[in-house]
Amino acid sequence: MKAAAIAPSNIALVKYWGKRNEKLILPQNSSISMTLDNLFTTTTVEFSPNYPHDGLEISGQRIFGEELGKVSRHLDIIRKLGKTKLCARVVSENNFPKAAGLASSASGFAALTLAATAALGLKLGKKELSIIARQGSGSACRSFDSGFSEWEMGKKKDGTDSFAKQIADELHWKELAMVVLVLTTKEKNVKSRAGMKQTVENCPYYPAWLKTIEADLKNMRKAIKTRDFTLLGKTAELNALKMHATMHTTTPPIIYWEPETIALMKEVLAMREEGIECYFTIDGGPQVKVLCQDKDVQRIEARLKATAGVQRTIVCHAGRGARLAGKHLF
Ligand code: PMV
């Protein structure tokens, strides 16, 4: 009744922003991501008649309220599958700041899904795990694949065809690096769930964003398959800017960028002008992630580290998907 799992974070290269079904978390568009080797969550789940209610601890802190509610509702889906009513203790650790745009919900819900299903003795395949994790946090469905993953939006109303599939494994493109820059460890004030809903409802450019996605997906699949760094970088950077344009033009506006975010974007553009090829991508937070190639990584990291406001840099490569862990956290 107890199991532990480790799940990586993933960063979208073609982003998901908006749902067509809030409850099942069915997206408005497909998305493509890179699984990261150096950002991850480790989680132990134990179901027991000794627990009167579900309990949650993240990085040594007991969590209550809405965050615990979300985890409990996710456990309900898994309890139903495992035919049990037992409550659980969930202990989780991130090796990076949570809820600041570094995809902690992706690694968190992927680790929770794998640990909780294993604790109940359910032996599920990657597809089933992806479908369950998706209902906790959309991006979590992409954390089961090693390397590069595409979350196919699906067409069915019940969401059984909305899950992630691998595009290429983690050994396919070893020279591709992502430098993650941590600007602030403050939790964001607009959660992606609320931000997306509002954007779909009232951003006048939302339909235009959706119209460009198919071409971005096609270019991204090609860039990954042929290891075309320029195509990957250009497609990812423009895609991120288009997503943020929909956030900026919803009412009230959602601006995740801090002054340091913009300074870093400009630094990336300046390096490119100087012939150092790199591209940025940004999610629902102020953090900037820079795509580059191993041959340039040291130069780029040193330069970005020297930019005001950068607290920490984490160099990542494509990594392994979620897996069971041998060691428990309690
Ligand atoms: O699934 P969520 O709630 O973590 O939302 C993810 C949204 C973005 O990170 C902005 C884009 C993405 O596809 O990961």
mmCIF file of C-alpha atoms and ligand atoms in Angstrom:
data_model
loop_
_atom_site.group_PDB
_atom_site.id
_atom_site.type_symbol
_atom_site.label_atom_id
_atom_site.label_comp_id
_atom_site.label_asym_id
_atom_site.label_seq_id
_atom_site.Cartn_x
_atom_site.Cartn_y
_atom_site.Cartn_z
ATOM 1 C CA MET A 1 0.000 0.000 0.000
ATOM 2 C CA LYS A 2 3.069 2.238 -0.231
ATOM 3 C CA ALA A 3 5.112 3.275 -3.264
ATOM 4 C CA ALA A 4 7.522 5.992 -4.347
ATOM 5 C CA ALA A 5 8.025 7.576 -7.750
ATOM 6 C CA ILE A 6 10.279 10.125 -9.340
ATOM 7 C CA ALA A 7 8.939 12.288 -12.154
ATOM 8 C CA PRO A 8 10.665 14.923 -14.250
ATOM 9 C CA SER A 9 9.386 18.322 -15.105
ATOM 10 C CA ASN A 10 8.768 19.046 -18.760
ATOM 11 C CA ILE A 11 8.889 22.339 -20.625
ATOM 12 C CA ALA A 12 6.599 22.881 -23.582
ATOM 13 C CA LEU A 13 8.200 23.878 -26.882
ATOM 14 C CA VAL A 14 4.720 24.254 -28.389
ATOM 15 C CA LYS A 15 2.519 25.361 -25.506
ATOM 16 C CA TYR A 16 -0.857 24.322 -24.173
ATOM 17 C CA TRP A 17 -2.918 27.290 -23.027
ATOM 18 C CA GLY A 18 -6.669 26.762 -22.738
ATOM 19 C CA LYS A 19 -9.075 23.932 -22.122
ATOM 20 C CA ARG A 20 -12.146 22.728 -23.969
ATOM 21 C CA ASN A 21 -13.290 20.730 -20.942
ATOM 22 C CA GLU A 22 -12.401 22.081 -17.497
ATOM 23 C CA LYS A 23 -13.256 18.996 -15.494
ATOM 24 C CA LEU A 24 -11.476 16.376 -17.596
ATOM 25 C CA ILE A 25 -8.717 18.842 -18.571
ATOM 26 C CA LEU A 26 -9.042 18.464 -22.304
ATOM 27 C CA PRO A 27 -6.950 21.033 -24.163
ATOM 28 C CA GLN A 28 -7.850 23.350 -27.011
ATOM 29 C CA ASN A 29 -4.688 22.295 -28.849
ATOM 30 C CA SER A 30 -1.975 19.646 -28.916
ATOM 31 C CA SER A 31 1.414 20.513 -27.395
ATOM 32 C CA ILE A 32 5.010 19.282 -27.555
ATOM 33 C CA SER A 33 7.517 19.247 -24.708
ATOM 34 C CA MET A 34 11.015 18.315 -23.689
ATOM 35 C CA THR A 35 11.374 16.163 -20.566
ATOM 36 C CA LEU A 36 14.087 17.611 -18.325
ATOM 37 C CA ASP A 37 16.772 15.561 -16.615
ATOM 38 C CA ASN A 38 17.582 18.014 -13.813
ATOM 39 C CA LEU A 39 14.217 19.224 -12.509
ATOM 40 C CA PHE A 40 12.169 16.590 -10.746
ATOM 41 C CA THR A 41 9.753 15.664 -7.982
ATOM 42 C CA THR A 42 10.045 12.618 -5.745
ATOM 43 C CA THR A 43 6.850 11.425 -4.059
ATOM 44 C CA THR A 44 5.908 8.656 -1.648
ATOM 45 C CA VAL A 45 2.250 7.695 -1.228
ATOM 46 C CA GLU A 46 0.895 5.370 1.427
ATOM 47 C CA PHE A 47 -2.737 4.305 1.755
ATOM 48 C CA SER A 48 -3.675 3.096 5.212
ATOM 49 C CA PRO A 49 -6.706 2.659 7.487
ATOM 50 C CA ASN A 50 -4.634 4.576 10.076
ATOM 51 C CA TYR A 51 -5.089 7.837 8.182
ATOM 52 C CA PRO A 52 -8.403 9.548 9.006
ATOM 53 C CA HIS A 53 -7.980 11.946 6.050
ATOM 54 C CA ASP A 54 -5.543 12.607 3.206
ATOM 55 C CA GLY A 55 -2.352 14.397 4.237
ATOM 56 C CA LEU A 56 0.128 16.277 2.076
ATOM 57 C CA GLU A 57 3.668 17.485 2.718
ATOM 58 C CA ILE A 58 5.770 19.239 0.085
ATOM 59 C CA SER A 59 9.440 19.909 0.749
ATOM 60 C CA GLY A 60 9.001 19.556 4.498
ATOM 61 C CA GLN A 61 5.905 21.765 4.744
ATOM 62 C CA ARG A 62 2.409 20.512 5.567
ATOM 63 C CA ILE A 63 -0.058 21.686 2.932
ATOM 64 C CA PHE A 64 -3.772 22.371 3.444
ATOM 65 C CA GLY A 65 -6.571 24.167 1.604
ATOM 66 C CA GLU A 66 -7.020 24.185 -2.151
ATOM 67 C CA GLU A 67 -3.706 22.499 -2.877
ATOM 68 C CA LEU A 68 -4.561 19.553 -0.627
ATOM 69 C CA GLY A 69 -8.067 19.530 -2.149
ATOM 70 C CA LYS A 70 -6.596 19.148 -5.640
ATOM 71 C CA VAL A 71 -4.423 16.250 -4.523
ATOM 72 C CA SER A 72 -7.361 14.590 -2.723
ATOM 73 C CA ARG A 73 -9.569 14.883 -5.812
ATOM 74 C CA HIS A 74 -6.793 13.332 -7.857
ATOM 75 C CA LEU A 75 -6.469 10.499 -5.354
ATOM 76 C CA ASP A 76 -10.254 9.987 -5.653
ATOM 77 C CA ILE A 77 -9.825 9.135 -9.358
ATOM 78 C CA ILE A 78 -7.118 6.622 -8.427
ATOM 79 C CA ARG A 79 -9.080 5.244 -5.429
ATOM 80 C CA LYS A 80 -12.013 4.571 -7.741
ATOM 81 C CA LEU A 81 -9.767 2.592 -10.091
ATOM 82 C CA GLY A 82 -8.200 0.709 -7.183
ATOM 83 C CA LYS A 83 -11.602 0.104 -5.570
ATOM 84 C CA THR A 84 -10.628 1.496 -2.182
ATOM 85 C CA LYS A 85 -11.813 4.243 0.132
ATOM 86 C CA LEU A 86 -8.606 4.379 2.189
ATOM 87 C CA CYS A 87 -7.011 7.775 2.835
ATOM 88 C CA ALA A 88 -3.396 8.448 1.995
ATOM 89 C CA ARG A 89 -0.315 10.234 3.223
ATOM 90 C CA VAL A 90 1.559 11.970 0.413
ATOM 91 C CA VAL A 91 5.091 13.283 0.933
ATOM 92 C CA SER A 92 6.759 15.083 -1.909
ATOM 93 C CA GLU A 93 10.025 16.854 -2.597
ATOM 94 C CA ASN A 94 10.971 19.103 -5.515
ATOM 95 C CA ASN A 95 14.581 19.859 -6.329
ATOM 96 C CA PHE A 96 13.471 23.331 -7.556
ATOM 97 C CA PRO A 97 11.060 26.134 -6.482
ATOM 98 C CA LYS A 98 7.398 25.218 -6.769
ATOM 99 C CA ALA A 99 4.678 27.117 -8.694
ATOM 100 C CA ALA A 100 6.989 29.729 -10.162
ATOM 101 C CA GLY A 101 6.704 28.668 -13.795
ATOM 102 C CA LEU A 102 9.071 25.721 -13.621
ATOM 103 C CA ALA A 103 6.380 23.124 -14.227
ATOM 104 C CA SER A 104 6.207 21.785 -10.662
ATOM 105 C CA SER A 105 2.595 20.758 -11.300
ATOM 106 C CA ALA A 106 3.746 18.598 -14.225
ATOM 107 C CA SER A 107 6.347 16.664 -12.245
ATOM 108 C CA GLY A 108 4.177 16.747 -9.094
ATOM 109 C CA PHE A 109 1.051 15.215 -10.606
ATOM 110 C CA ALA A 110 3.039 12.711 -12.687
ATOM 111 C CA ALA A 111 4.892 11.497 -9.564
ATOM 112 C CA LEU A 112 1.646 11.413 -7.545
ATOM 113 C CA THR A 113 -0.140 9.415 -10.257
ATOM 114 C CA LEU A 114 2.613 6.838 -10.588
ATOM 115 C CA ALA A 115 3.222 6.442 -6.836
ATOM 116 C CA ALA A 116 -0.475 6.262 -5.906
ATOM 117 C CA THR A 117 -1.427 3.762 -8.629
ATOM 118 C CA ALA A 118 1.575 1.587 -7.736
ATOM 119 C CA ALA A 119 0.725 1.776 -4.023
ATOM 120 C CA LEU A 120 -2.694 0.323 -4.854
ATOM 121 C CA GLY A 121 -1.116 -2.418 -6.936
ATOM 122 C CA LEU A 122 -2.503 -1.092 -10.236
ATOM 123 C CA LYS A 123 -0.160 -1.954 -13.065
ATOM 124 C CA LEU A 124 -0.888 0.675 -15.690
ATOM 125 C CA GLY A 125 0.777 1.459 -18.989
ATOM 126 C CA LYS A 126 2.114 4.863 -20.014
ATOM 127 C CA LYS A 127 -1.083 5.760 -21.865
ATOM 128 C CA GLU A 128 -3.329 5.105 -18.836
ATOM 129 C CA LEU A 129 -0.937 6.952 -16.513
ATOM 130 C CA SER A 130 -0.852 9.914 -18.899
ATOM 131 C CA ILE A 131 -4.670 10.058 -19.005
ATOM 132 C CA ILE A 132 -4.947 9.997 -15.207
ATOM 133 C CA ALA A 133 -2.150 12.552 -14.633
ATOM 134 C CA ARG A 134 -3.743 14.884 -17.201
ATOM 135 C CA GLN A 135 -6.780 15.227 -14.939
ATOM 136 C CA GLY A 136 -4.589 16.570 -12.124
ATOM 137 C CA SER A 137 -2.642 19.036 -14.239
ATOM 138 C CA GLY A 138 -2.683 19.029 -18.029
ATOM 139 C CA SER A 139 1.066 19.336 -18.524
ATOM 140 C CA ALA A 140 1.652 16.348 -16.194
ATOM 141 C CA CYS A 141 0.480 13.961 -18.914
ATOM 142 C CA ARG A 142 3.720 14.739 -20.828
ATOM 143 C CA SER A 143 6.066 13.717 -17.971
ATOM 144 C CA PHE A 144 5.906 9.953 -18.583
ATOM 145 C CA ASP A 145 7.855 10.046 -21.839
ATOM 146 C CA SER A 146 11.630 10.199 -21.938
ATOM 147 C CA GLY A 147 13.051 12.776 -24.312
ATOM 148 C CA PHE A 148 10.346 14.549 -26.292
ATOM 149 C CA SER A 149 6.616 14.146 -25.969
ATOM 150 C CA GLU A 150 3.487 15.229 -27.810
ATOM 151 C CA TRP A 151 0.203 15.555 -25.950
ATOM 152 C CA GLU A 152 -2.337 14.796 -28.623
ATOM 153 C CA MET A 153 -5.439 16.813 -27.805
ATOM 154 C CA GLY A 154 -7.844 14.063 -28.933
ATOM 155 C CA LYS A 155 -11.394 14.445 -30.149
ATOM 156 C CA LYS A 156 -13.465 12.280 -27.831
ATOM 157 C CA LYS A 157 -15.700 13.831 -25.198
ATOM 158 C CA ASP A 158 -14.557 11.416 -22.492
ATOM 159 C CA GLY A 159 -10.856 12.255 -22.983
ATOM 160 C CA THR A 160 -9.745 8.664 -23.630
ATOM 161 C CA ASP A 161 -7.803 9.811 -26.712
ATOM 162 C CA SER A 162 -6.169 12.827 -25.038
ATOM 163 C CA PHE A 163 -2.744 11.673 -23.823
ATOM 164 C CA ALA A 164 0.958 12.047 -24.553
ATOM 165 C CA LYS A 165 3.070 10.005 -26.948
ATOM 166 C CA GLN A 166 6.816 9.952 -27.318
ATOM 167 C CA ILE A 167 8.372 11.687 -30.349
ATOM 168 C CA ALA A 168 12.002 10.731 -29.610
ATOM 169 C CA ASP A 169 13.885 9.366 -26.611
ATOM 170 C CA GLU A 170 16.416 11.122 -24.376
ATOM 171 C CA LEU A 171 19.414 9.803 -26.311
ATOM 172 C CA HIS A 172 18.173 11.142 -29.646
ATOM 173 C CA TRP A 173 19.522 14.697 -29.240
ATOM 174 C CA LYS A 174 22.159 14.830 -26.518
ATOM 175 C CA GLU A 175 23.666 18.186 -27.582
ATOM 176 C CA LEU A 176 20.409 20.054 -27.068
ATOM 177 C CA ALA A 177 20.484 21.957 -23.772
ATOM 178 C CA MET A 178 18.052 24.116 -21.835
ATOM 179 C CA VAL A 179 19.429 26.629 -19.341
ATOM 180 C CA VAL A 180 16.742 27.269 -16.747
ATOM 181 C CA LEU A 181 17.120 30.653 -15.041
ATOM 182 C CA VAL A 182 15.529 31.080 -11.643
ATOM 183 C CA LEU A 183 14.629 34.731 -11.107
ATOM 184 C CA THR A 184 12.403 34.586 -8.105
ATOM 185 C CA THR A 185 11.110 31.793 -5.932
ATOM 186 C CA LYS A 186 7.874 33.663 -5.209
ATOM 187 C CA GLU A 187 4.754 31.653 -6.097
ATOM 188 C CA LYS A 188 2.834 33.136 -9.006
ATOM 189 C CA ASN A 189 -0.360 35.045 -8.301
ATOM 190 C CA VAL A 190 -2.428 33.842 -11.266
ATOM 191 C CA LYS A 191 -2.516 30.042 -11.439
ATOM 192 C CA SER A 192 -2.514 28.588 -14.946
ATOM 193 C CA ARG A 193 -5.988 27.094 -14.455
ATOM 194 C CA ALA A 194 -7.642 30.482 -13.868
ATOM 195 C CA GLY A 195 -5.430 32.265 -16.380
ATOM 196 C CA MET A 196 -6.264 29.868 -19.193
ATOM 197 C CA LYS A 197 -9.985 29.979 -18.528
ATOM 198 C CA GLN A 198 -10.045 33.731 -18.658
ATOM 199 C CA THR A 199 -7.921 33.839 -21.827
ATOM 200 C CA VAL A 200 -10.225 31.409 -23.670
ATOM 201 C CA GLU A 201 -13.244 33.410 -22.529
ATOM 202 C CA ASN A 202 -12.215 36.924 -23.432
ATOM 203 C CA CYS A 203 -8.922 37.288 -25.317
ATOM 204 C CA PRO A 204 -9.770 38.634 -28.794
ATOM 205 C CA TYR A 205 -6.651 37.013 -30.254
ATOM 206 C CA TYR A 206 -7.243 33.541 -28.817
ATOM 207 C CA PRO A 207 -8.746 32.154 -32.076
ATOM 208 C CA ALA A 208 -5.722 33.524 -33.983
ATOM 209 C CA TRP A 209 -3.328 31.739 -31.594
ATOM 210 C CA LEU A 210 -5.138 28.453 -32.173
ATOM 211 C CA LYS A 211 -4.947 28.909 -35.949
ATOM 212 C CA THR A 212 -1.143 28.992 -35.833
ATOM 213 C CA ILE A 213 -0.697 25.855 -33.715
ATOM 214 C CA GLU A 214 -0.903 23.188 -36.414
ATOM 215 C CA ALA A 215 2.034 24.737 -38.304
ATOM 216 C CA ASP A 216 4.064 25.064 -35.076
ATOM 217 C CA LEU A 217 3.445 21.406 -34.225
ATOM 218 C CA LYS A 218 4.485 20.303 -37.690
ATOM 219 C CA ASN A 219 7.696 22.348 -37.551
ATOM 220 C CA MET A 220 8.501 21.166 -34.044
ATOM 221 C CA ARG A 221 8.058 17.469 -34.883
ATOM 222 C CA LYS A 222 10.329 17.978 -37.895
ATOM 223 C CA ALA A 223 12.910 19.952 -35.891
ATOM 224 C CA ILE A 224 13.103 17.186 -33.263
ATOM 225 C CA LYS A 225 13.223 14.330 -35.745
ATOM 226 C CA THR A 226 15.939 15.948 -37.894
ATOM 227 C CA ARG A 227 17.742 17.637 -34.934
ATOM 228 C CA ASP A 228 17.353 21.018 -36.614
ATOM 229 C CA PHE A 229 18.274 23.423 -33.799
ATOM 230 C CA THR A 230 17.437 26.622 -35.671
ATOM 231 C CA LEU A 231 13.961 25.392 -36.550
ATOM 232 C CA LEU A 232 13.376 24.169 -32.984
ATOM 233 C CA GLY A 233 14.526 27.417 -31.399
ATOM 234 C CA LYS A 234 12.689 29.751 -33.749
ATOM 235 C CA THR A 235 9.457 27.780 -33.485
ATOM 236 C CA ALA A 236 9.615 27.516 -29.679
ATOM 237 C CA GLU A 237 10.439 31.194 -29.123
ATOM 238 C CA LEU A 238 7.702 32.509 -31.398
ATOM 239 C CA ASN A 239 5.211 30.055 -29.956
ATOM 240 C CA ALA A 240 5.948 31.273 -26.408
ATOM 241 C CA LEU A 241 5.594 34.910 -27.457
ATOM 242 C CA LYS A 242 2.262 34.187 -29.138
ATOM 243 C CA MET A 243 0.977 32.466 -25.991
ATOM 244 C CA HIS A 244 2.052 35.413 -23.836
ATOM 245 C CA ALA A 245 0.379 37.780 -26.310
ATOM 246 C CA THR A 246 -2.944 36.036 -25.560
ATOM 247 C CA MET A 247 -2.269 36.411 -21.814
ATOM 248 C CA HIS A 248 -1.408 40.112 -22.182
ATOM 249 C CA THR A 249 -4.579 40.819 -24.151
ATOM 250 C CA THR A 250 -7.078 39.111 -21.886
ATOM 251 C CA THR A 251 -9.071 41.256 -19.427
ATOM 252 C CA PRO A 252 -7.760 41.784 -16.785
ATOM 253 C CA PRO A 253 -4.319 41.306 -18.355
ATOM 254 C CA ILE A 254 -2.077 38.506 -17.122
ATOM 255 C CA ILE A 255 1.542 39.577 -17.202
ATOM 256 C CA TYR A 256 3.866 36.947 -15.769
ATOM 257 C CA TRP A 257 6.986 38.834 -16.866
ATOM 258 C CA GLU A 258 9.099 40.796 -14.399
ATOM 259 C CA PRO A 259 11.591 43.472 -15.522
ATOM 260 C CA GLU A 260 14.338 40.817 -15.232
ATOM 261 C CA THR A 261 12.392 38.538 -17.588
ATOM 262 C CA ILE A 262 12.500 41.180 -20.310
ATOM 263 C CA ALA A 263 16.178 41.926 -19.642
ATOM 264 C CA LEU A 264 16.942 38.236 -20.184
ATOM 265 C CA MET A 265 14.892 38.046 -23.370
ATOM 266 C CA LYS A 266 16.913 40.984 -24.704
ATOM 267 C CA GLU A 267 20.164 39.363 -23.662
ATOM 268 C CA VAL A 268 19.217 36.244 -25.641
ATOM 269 C CA LEU A 269 18.435 38.400 -28.692
ATOM 270 C CA ALA A 270 21.750 40.244 -28.259
ATOM 271 C CA MET A 271 23.705 36.977 -28.105
ATOM 272 C CA ARG A 272 21.987 35.833 -31.268
ATOM 273 C CA GLU A 273 22.993 39.070 -33.015
ATOM 274 C CA GLU A 274 26.575 38.298 -31.994
ATOM 275 C CA GLY A 275 26.371 34.838 -33.533
ATOM 276 C CA ILE A 276 25.768 32.777 -30.365
ATOM 277 C CA GLU A 277 22.678 30.839 -31.299
ATOM 278 C CA CYS A 278 20.117 30.595 -28.488
ATOM 279 C CA TYR A 279 16.366 31.072 -28.033
ATOM 280 C CA PHE A 280 14.100 31.705 -25.052
ATOM 281 C CA THR A 281 10.860 30.191 -23.882
ATOM 282 C CA ILE A 282 8.690 31.303 -20.933
ATOM 283 C CA ASP A 283 5.710 29.659 -19.217
ATOM 284 C CA GLY A 284 3.220 30.806 -16.585
ATOM 285 C CA GLY A 285 5.777 32.656 -14.483
ATOM 286 C CA PRO A 286 8.725 35.030 -14.765
ATOM 287 C CA GLN A 287 11.360 32.331 -15.365
ATOM 288 C CA VAL A 288 13.215 32.277 -18.657
ATOM 289 C CA LYS A 289 14.477 29.040 -20.161
ATOM 290 C CA VAL A 290 17.138 29.295 -22.837
ATOM 291 C CA LEU A 291 17.495 26.683 -25.555
ATOM 292 C CA CYS A 292 21.028 26.217 -26.837
ATOM 293 C CA GLN A 293 23.570 23.618 -27.910
ATOM 294 C CA ASP A 294 26.211 22.037 -25.675
ATOM 295 C CA LYS A 295 29.054 23.711 -27.557
ATOM 296 C CA ASP A 296 27.768 27.136 -26.402
ATOM 297 C CA VAL A 297 26.301 26.268 -23.023
ATOM 298 C CA GLN A 298 29.166 27.498 -20.814
ATOM 299 C CA ARG A 299 29.429 30.852 -22.550
ATOM 300 C CA ILE A 300 25.675 31.370 -22.475
ATOM 301 C CA GLU A 301 25.309 30.307 -18.843
ATOM 302 C CA ALA A 302 28.127 32.626 -17.716
ATOM 303 C CA ARG A 303 26.598 35.548 -19.552
ATOM 304 C CA LEU A 304 23.082 34.976 -18.243
ATOM 305 C CA LYS A 305 24.338 34.441 -14.689
ATOM 306 C CA ALA A 306 25.831 37.919 -14.818
ATOM 307 C CA THR A 307 22.450 39.442 -15.730
ATOM 308 C CA ALA A 308 20.730 41.275 -12.847
ATOM 309 C CA GLY A 309 18.146 39.281 -10.906
ATOM 310 C CA VAL A 310 19.328 35.789 -11.832
ATOM 311 C CA GLN A 311 19.443 33.766 -8.618
ATOM 312 C CA ARG A 312 20.314 30.388 -9.999
ATOM 313 C CA THR A 313 20.903 28.606 -13.291
ATOM 314 C CA ILE A 314 20.121 24.947 -13.909
ATOM 315 C CA VAL A 315 21.458 23.340 -17.081
ATOM 316 C CA CYS A 316 19.148 20.601 -18.338
ATOM 317 C CA HIS A 317 19.089 18.113 -21.184
ATOM 318 C CA ALA A 318 16.399 15.768 -22.411
ATOM 319 C CA GLY A 319 15.841 13.247 -19.633
ATOM 320 C CA ARG A 320 14.022 10.123 -18.580
ATOM 321 C CA GLY A 321 10.293 9.951 -17.967
ATOM 322 C CA ALA A 322 8.558 9.151 -14.661
ATOM 323 C CA ARG A 323 9.594 5.925 -12.954
ATOM 324 C CA LEU A 324 9.185 4.113 -9.657
ATOM 325 C CA ALA A 325 11.804 4.920 -7.013
ATOM 326 C CA GLY A 326 13.431 2.495 -4.630
ATOM 327 C CA LYS A 327 13.646 4.837 -1.630
ATOM 328 C CA HIS A 328 10.702 6.166 0.356
ATOM 329 C CA LEU A 329 10.510 9.679 1.805
ATOM 330 C CA PHE A 330 8.970 8.349 5.034
HETATM 331 O O1 PMV B 1 -1.023 22.021 -16.951
HETATM 332 P P1 PMV B 1 -0.610 23.277 -16.288
HETATM 333 O O2 PMV B 1 -1.669 23.803 -15.400
HETATM 334 O O3 PMV B 1 0.726 23.087 -15.614
HETATM 335 O O4 PMV B 1 -0.395 24.392 -17.423
HETATM 336 C C1 PMV B 1 0.716 24.465 -18.240
HETATM 337 C C2 PMV B 1 0.752 25.715 -19.017
HETATM 338 C C3 PMV B 1 2.071 26.106 -19.648
HETATM 339 O O5 PMV B 1 3.148 25.716 -18.835
HETATM 340 C C4 PMV B 1 2.086 27.619 -19.771
HETATM 341 C C5 PMV B 1 2.236 25.512 -21.046
HETATM 342 C C6 PMV B 1 2.534 24.051 -21.150
HETATM 343 O O6 PMV B 1 2.133 23.467 -22.173
HETATM 344 O O7 PMV B 1 3.183 23.483 -20.270
#
